[in-house]
Amino acid sequence: MTRILFSDKLDNCVAKWRSAGLTVIGPVQGESLSSYATVEKGTDLHLGMVLPDRSLKELFFPQTEPMLRYTIKKNEIETADFTPPSAQRIIFGARPCDASGLAIDDPLFGWDYKDEYWFQRRNESVIVTIACTKADDFCLCTSLKLAPDSTKGTDVLLRPLDKNRGWLVEELTDRGREAFAIISEYLQESSETALPTVEVPEKFNLDACVAWLQNPENFDSKFWKEISMRCIGCASCTYLCPTCHCFDIQDEGDTYSGIRRKNWDSCSFALFTMHTSGHNPRSTQSARWRQRIMHKFNYFPGKFSVNSCSGCGRCSRQCPVDMGITETLQEISKL
Amino acid sequence: MITQEKYRTTVKELLANGTIKMAIGYRPGSTSDRRRPLFIRTSEEADQLVLDSTCITNLSGYLVAEGLLSDEKRVGIFLRPEGIRSINILAAEYQLNVDQIVIFGFDSTGREVRPLQGQTTSDFSALLSEIRENPPLTTKEPLLERIEKMNAKERFDFWQQEFSRCIKCYACRQACPMCYCRRCIVDSNQPQWVNTSSHTLGNFEWNVVRAFHLSGRCVQCGNCDRACPVNIPLRFINQRMAKEVVDGFDHFAGLSPTQEPVLASFKKDDTETFIL
């Protein structure tokens, strides 16, 4: 016997979680963009989309974040730290790729220096993921050895029933069990079976691609120039990516006081590796695109034993010139 | 299809006889409604060329990226009328030599694509003047009508709301043929002139810089608007700025490669309504 959460109880659940002090967040279709956003009612959630335009990353690692305020005085510098406002959150209706993205980035943010901004939000968030019963042409989780029902990064996995009636509940972590204990009165025992997950065709052989990338001879391959000729060097792919995590630290203010901020940065930009001298070790767009692919499928797994891609497909879906990880790895598979 | 076949043959001929070293066009994309930029250097690559009504992207920016024209050889490029205007502006701003550009012009009505006669920008001057006099009818955009009816406060609030989605990925800049600066003002960081943060102020700073810098230079190809991953309706800003420049300075950008850039030239009879 498993438990079921029926869709018509979602409003009650959201109300219950909110009265228990949780901020409820989920996929919301705005006027011109979809994203994970705070909701007040269950009916505000748009659970039918393949996945939101914007990834879950930004709820843990916002595009700009104040770190400290500084004031320079005659003989001293005063500083005051900013910490993220504490808020217990439940993210209802994450997609498995987005939830996986968080788990992929955990070792990065906790490796040598423990990023308190990231981990405070991670510790304060319960991730309730809904398994996918539909996909689009750009989804590629299965090519990354993940699946439409991956549980990586997830506290509770929901498997949809037919006719949007609700979900089978699989509680995976203590944090998930605690959050669902709050709404246990709305869960029903049942022996129903869930809908099958969507078939997402494999688009390339990941192992073969990784082997090619790991071969030092291919670092200077002509392939990089060819595949990236049309790259225009924007950061659309990196900023929508659920795992890209690079940031820059900037002081904003005048000579005497200001705020130190942590802002998203992208390896697509020429400025990313520009030295103070003016020399740029990645002086061409092909070198920058190579870096993005190498980082995700060679350097990152070399350090953390996991690829830095969860197969959401946003990079390809949103690219102004129709590039992306899928095409690049497909082309590498053919080499 | 006929236009596409004809152009494939032309490109192959011009490559074979050494007139051009490369042609920049379109090929199929990852879904049936998408097209990708294509760089044609061989006869086989020419066979990948697609030319239909979905070929929308203004490709002229590639001409000034990473020194493509620095060897002084000729490059062919597929352009709609607004793309030809971009070439004229780039030439007027000394970014390229029009003698190095072989234009494969095309336009479309509905799903029908047709070739435009000519190969160099001067061949199209009559066409561009005609477009200036009789701009092609565009479909009415309800949002634009809504914006036009707003007062200054409402408009400010509207754009603040729109810019709040901006993530400063600079896709608008990178997709724009006119944004060729070797180092954009927002990337000038010794000192950092413009905040890098994409908070309310930072997003406003970027978008206002962009709007002013493109005034009198934008041909409304729509590359920025389509590239924006967070769907900010950037085309409305550029359309409005272009209208201001036409109204204030009688300047329609990109008519010829020798047209003086409006904000970089001085005329005694310029109106002075903007001087407070």
Short mmCIF file of N, CA, C and O in Angstrom, two decimals, chain A residues 52-122:
data_model
loop_
_atom_site.label_atom_id
_atom_site.label_comp_id
_atom_site.label_asym_id
_atom_site.label_seq_id
_atom_site.Cartn_x
_atom_site.Cartn_y
_atom_site.Cartn_z
N PRO A 52 9.68 24.65 -16.10
CA PRO A 52 9.66 26.11 -16.20
C PRO A 52 10.83 26.63 -17.03
O PRO A 52 11.87 25.98 -17.11
N ASP A 53 10.64 27.82 -17.63
CA ASP A 53 11.72 28.43 -18.41
C ASP A 53 12.96 28.62 -17.54
O ASP A 53 14.08 28.41 -17.99
N ARG A 54 12.75 29.05 -16.33
CA ARG A 54 13.90 29.30 -15.45
C ARG A 54 14.09 28.13 -14.50
O ARG A 54 13.14 27.48 -14.11
N SER A 55 15.33 27.90 -14.12
CA SER A 55 15.62 26.69 -13.34
C SER A 55 15.45 26.95 -11.85
O SER A 55 15.29 28.08 -11.40
N LEU A 56 15.56 25.87 -11.11
CA LEU A 56 15.40 25.93 -9.66
C LEU A 56 16.63 26.56 -8.98
O LEU A 56 16.55 27.03 -7.86
N LYS A 57 17.74 26.56 -9.72
CA LYS A 57 19.01 27.04 -9.16
C LYS A 57 18.88 28.40 -8.47
O LYS A 57 19.41 28.62 -7.39
N GLU A 58 18.13 29.31 -9.14
CA GLU A 58 18.13 30.69 -8.67
C GLU A 58 17.48 30.87 -7.30
O GLU A 58 17.67 31.89 -6.65
N LEU A 59 16.74 29.86 -6.85
CA LEU A 59 16.16 29.95 -5.50
C LEU A 59 17.19 29.62 -4.43
O LEU A 59 16.97 29.81 -3.24
N PHE A 60 18.32 29.09 -4.86
CA PHE A 60 19.39 28.71 -3.93
C PHE A 60 20.63 29.57 -4.16
O PHE A 60 21.43 29.79 -3.26
N PHE A 61 20.77 30.02 -5.38
CA PHE A 61 21.94 30.77 -5.80
C PHE A 61 21.41 31.89 -6.70
O PHE A 61 21.37 31.75 -7.91
N PRO A 62 20.93 32.99 -6.07
CA PRO A 62 20.29 34.05 -6.86
C PRO A 62 21.28 34.78 -7.77
O PRO A 62 22.48 34.76 -7.52
N GLN A 63 20.74 35.42 -8.80
CA GLN A 63 21.60 36.08 -9.79
C GLN A 63 22.46 37.20 -9.19
O GLN A 63 23.53 37.49 -9.68
N THR A 64 21.95 37.81 -8.14
CA THR A 64 22.76 38.80 -7.42
C THR A 64 22.40 38.72 -5.94
O THR A 64 21.23 38.57 -5.60
N GLU A 65 23.42 38.77 -5.11
CA GLU A 65 23.18 38.59 -3.68
C GLU A 65 24.16 39.42 -2.86
O GLU A 65 25.36 39.33 -3.07
N PRO A 66 23.64 40.25 -1.93
CA PRO A 66 24.57 41.04 -1.09
C PRO A 66 25.28 40.13 -0.09
O PRO A 66 24.67 39.22 0.47
N MET A 67 26.57 40.36 0.09
CA MET A 67 27.35 39.56 1.05
C MET A 67 27.70 40.36 2.30
O MET A 67 27.58 39.88 3.40
N LEU A 68 28.19 41.59 2.07
CA LEU A 68 28.48 42.42 3.24
C LEU A 68 28.46 43.89 2.88
O LEU A 68 28.62 44.27 1.73
N ARG A 69 28.20 44.69 3.92
CA ARG A 69 28.24 46.14 3.77
C ARG A 69 29.55 46.62 4.40
O ARG A 69 29.92 46.16 5.47
N TYR A 70 30.27 47.49 3.69
CA TYR A 70 31.52 47.98 4.25
C TYR A 70 31.51 49.50 4.34
O TYR A 70 30.90 50.18 3.53
N THR A 71 32.17 49.99 5.40
CA THR A 71 32.34 51.42 5.57
C THR A 71 33.81 51.65 5.92
O THR A 71 34.32 51.06 6.87
N ILE A 72 34.46 52.46 5.09
CA ILE A 72 35.88 52.71 5.31
C ILE A 72 36.03 54.00 6.12
O ILE A 72 35.62 55.07 5.69
N LYS A 73 36.60 53.85 7.33
CA LYS A 73 36.80 55.02 8.19
C LYS A 73 38.29 55.34 8.25
O LYS A 73 39.09 54.66 7.62
N LYS A 74 38.62 56.33 9.01
CA LYS A 74 39.99 56.81 8.99
C LYS A 74 41.00 55.71 9.34
O LYS A 74 41.97 55.50 8.63
N ASN A 75 40.72 54.99 10.43
CA ASN A 75 41.69 53.99 10.85
C ASN A 75 41.16 52.56 10.82
O ASN A 75 41.82 51.66 11.31
N GLU A 76 39.96 52.39 10.32
CA GLU A 76 39.41 51.04 10.35
C GLU A 76 38.39 50.87 9.23
O GLU A 76 37.92 51.84 8.64
N ILE A 77 38.07 49.62 8.96
CA ILE A 77 37.01 49.31 8.01
C ILE A 77 35.94 48.53 8.75
O ILE A 77 36.22 47.49 9.34
N GLU A 78 34.75 49.08 8.78
CA GLU A 78 33.63 48.39 9.44
C GLU A 78 32.91 47.53 8.43
O GLU A 78 32.63 47.99 7.32
N THR A 79 32.58 46.33 8.81
CA THR A 79 31.79 45.49 7.90
C THR A 79 30.59 44.90 8.63
O THR A 79 30.63 44.71 9.85
N ALA A 80 29.56 44.64 7.90
CA ALA A 80 28.39 43.95 8.45
C ALA A 80 27.94 42.91 7.44
O ALA A 80 27.76 43.23 6.26
N ASP A 81 27.84 41.68 7.91
CA ASP A 81 27.47 40.60 6.98
C ASP A 81 25.99 40.62 6.64
O ASP A 81 25.16 40.96 7.48
N PHE A 82 25.69 40.22 5.41
CA PHE A 82 24.30 39.92 5.05
C PHE A 82 24.16 38.41 5.08
O PHE A 82 25.03 37.69 4.59
N THR A 83 23.10 37.93 5.62
CA THR A 83 22.81 36.50 5.47
C THR A 83 21.43 36.40 4.85
O THR A 83 20.60 37.28 5.03
N PRO A 84 21.19 35.33 4.11
CA PRO A 84 19.87 35.22 3.48
C PRO A 84 18.80 35.20 4.55
O PRO A 84 19.00 34.60 5.61
N PRO A 85 17.65 35.84 4.32
CA PRO A 85 16.58 35.78 5.32
C PRO A 85 16.17 34.33 5.54
O PRO A 85 16.03 33.57 4.57
N SER A 86 16.06 33.94 6.78
CA SER A 86 15.73 32.56 7.08
C SER A 86 14.27 32.28 6.72
O SER A 86 13.38 33.05 7.04
N ALA A 87 14.04 31.23 5.94
CA ALA A 87 12.66 30.88 5.56
C ALA A 87 12.60 29.39 5.27
O ALA A 87 13.34 28.89 4.44
N GLN A 88 11.77 28.68 6.03
CA GLN A 88 11.57 27.27 5.74
C GLN A 88 10.70 27.19 4.49
O GLN A 88 9.66 27.84 4.41
N ARG A 89 11.14 26.40 3.51
CA ARG A 89 10.44 26.41 2.22
C ARG A 89 10.11 24.99 1.78
O ARG A 89 10.86 24.05 2.03
N ILE A 90 9.02 24.87 1.08
CA ILE A 90 8.74 23.60 0.42
C ILE A 90 8.57 23.92 -1.07
O ILE A 90 7.82 24.81 -1.45
N ILE A 91 9.34 23.22 -1.89
CA ILE A 91 9.24 23.42 -3.32
C ILE A 91 8.42 22.27 -3.88
O ILE A 91 8.85 21.12 -3.85
N PHE A 92 7.23 22.59 -4.31
CA PHE A 92 6.28 21.57 -4.74
C PHE A 92 6.20 21.55 -6.26
O PHE A 92 5.81 22.54 -6.87
N GLY A 93 6.58 20.43 -6.84
CA GLY A 93 6.48 20.32 -8.30
C GLY A 93 7.77 20.63 -9.03
O GLY A 93 7.75 21.08 -10.16
N ALA A 94 8.90 20.37 -8.34
CA ALA A 94 10.18 20.48 -9.04
C ALA A 94 10.24 19.37 -10.08
O ALA A 94 9.56 18.35 -9.94
N ARG A 95 11.01 19.56 -11.13
CA ARG A 95 11.25 18.48 -12.08
C ARG A 95 12.52 17.74 -11.66
O ARG A 95 13.44 18.35 -11.06
N PRO A 96 12.58 16.44 -11.96
CA PRO A 96 13.75 15.65 -11.53
C PRO A 96 15.08 16.24 -11.99
O PRO A 96 16.08 16.18 -11.26
N CYS A 97 15.11 16.84 -13.20
CA CYS A 97 16.38 17.42 -13.67
C CYS A 97 16.79 18.60 -12.79
O CYS A 97 17.97 18.78 -12.47
N ASP A 98 15.81 19.43 -12.41
CA ASP A 98 16.13 20.59 -11.58
C ASP A 98 16.57 20.16 -10.17
O ASP A 98 17.51 20.72 -9.61
N ALA A 99 15.88 19.16 -9.61
CA ALA A 99 16.26 18.67 -8.28
C ALA A 99 17.65 18.04 -8.34
O ALA A 99 18.50 18.26 -7.47
N SER A 100 17.93 17.29 -9.41
CA SER A 100 19.26 16.68 -9.58
C SER A 100 20.33 17.76 -9.64
O SER A 100 21.43 17.59 -9.11
N GLY A 101 20.00 18.86 -10.30
CA GLY A 101 20.95 19.96 -10.43
C GLY A 101 21.44 20.44 -9.08
O GLY A 101 22.63 20.75 -8.90
N LEU A 102 20.53 20.50 -8.11
CA LEU A 102 20.93 20.95 -6.77
C LEU A 102 21.92 19.97 -6.15
O LEU A 102 22.93 20.36 -5.57
N ALA A 103 21.62 18.68 -6.29
CA ALA A 103 22.49 17.66 -5.70
C ALA A 103 23.86 17.66 -6.38
O ALA A 103 24.89 17.43 -5.75
N ILE A 104 23.85 17.96 -7.69
CA ILE A 104 25.12 18.00 -8.43
C ILE A 104 26.00 19.14 -7.91
O ILE A 104 27.21 19.01 -7.80
N ASP A 105 25.37 20.25 -7.57
CA ASP A 105 26.14 21.41 -7.12
C ASP A 105 26.52 21.37 -5.64
O ASP A 105 27.38 22.13 -5.19
N ASP A 106 25.89 20.50 -4.86
CA ASP A 106 26.21 20.43 -3.42
C ASP A 106 27.71 20.24 -3.15
O ASP A 106 28.28 20.99 -2.36
N PRO A 107 28.36 19.24 -3.78
CA PRO A 107 29.80 19.07 -3.48
C PRO A 107 30.62 20.30 -3.88
O PRO A 107 31.60 20.63 -3.21
N LEU A 108 30.21 20.96 -4.96
CA LEU A 108 30.95 22.15 -5.40
C LEU A 108 30.90 23.26 -4.35
O LEU A 108 31.92 23.84 -3.98
N PHE A 109 29.68 23.49 -3.83
CA PHE A 109 29.54 24.59 -2.86
C PHE A 109 30.05 24.19 -1.47
O PHE A 109 30.12 25.04 -0.57
N GLY A 110 30.35 22.91 -1.28
CA GLY A 110 30.81 22.50 0.05
C GLY A 110 32.20 21.93 0.05
O GLY A 110 32.66 21.35 1.02
N TRP A 111 32.91 22.14 -1.04
CA TRP A 111 34.19 21.47 -1.24
C TRP A 111 35.29 22.01 -0.32
O TRP A 111 35.60 21.42 0.69
N ASP A 112 35.86 23.17 -0.59
CA ASP A 112 36.89 23.67 0.31
C ASP A 112 36.30 24.69 1.29
O ASP A 112 36.52 24.66 2.48
N TYR A 113 35.48 25.56 0.74
CA TYR A 113 34.80 26.54 1.58
C TYR A 113 33.32 26.21 1.54
O TYR A 113 32.77 25.97 0.47
N LYS A 114 32.70 26.14 2.68
CA LYS A 114 31.29 25.80 2.72
C LYS A 114 30.49 27.08 2.49
O LYS A 114 30.53 28.00 3.30
N ASP A 115 29.82 27.15 1.36
CA ASP A 115 29.08 28.36 0.99
C ASP A 115 27.81 28.45 1.84
O ASP A 115 26.83 27.73 1.62
N GLU A 116 27.82 29.35 2.82
CA GLU A 116 26.69 29.37 3.77
C GLU A 116 25.38 29.81 3.12
O GLU A 116 24.31 29.42 3.56
N TYR A 117 25.49 30.60 2.06
CA TYR A 117 24.27 31.06 1.39
C TYR A 117 23.56 29.87 0.75
O TYR A 117 22.36 29.70 0.86
N TRP A 118 24.36 29.06 0.05
CA TRP A 118 23.80 27.88 -0.61
C TRP A 118 23.24 26.91 0.43
O TRP A 118 22.10 26.47 0.33
N PHE A 119 24.05 26.57 1.44
CA PHE A 119 23.63 25.51 2.36
C PHE A 119 22.52 25.94 3.31
O PHE A 119 21.71 25.12 3.72
N GLN A 120 22.48 27.22 3.66
CA GLN A 120 21.34 27.65 4.48
C GLN A 120 20.04 27.39 3.72
O GLN A 120 19.08 26.83 4.25
N ARG A 121 20.04 27.77 2.45
CA ARG A 121 18.82 27.57 1.67
C ARG A 121 18.55 26.10 1.40
O ARG A 121 17.40 25.66 1.38
N ARG A 122 19.60 25.32 1.20
CA ARG A 122 19.42 23.88 0.99
C ARG A 122 18.80 23.26 2.24
O ARG A 122 17.87 22.45 2.15
#
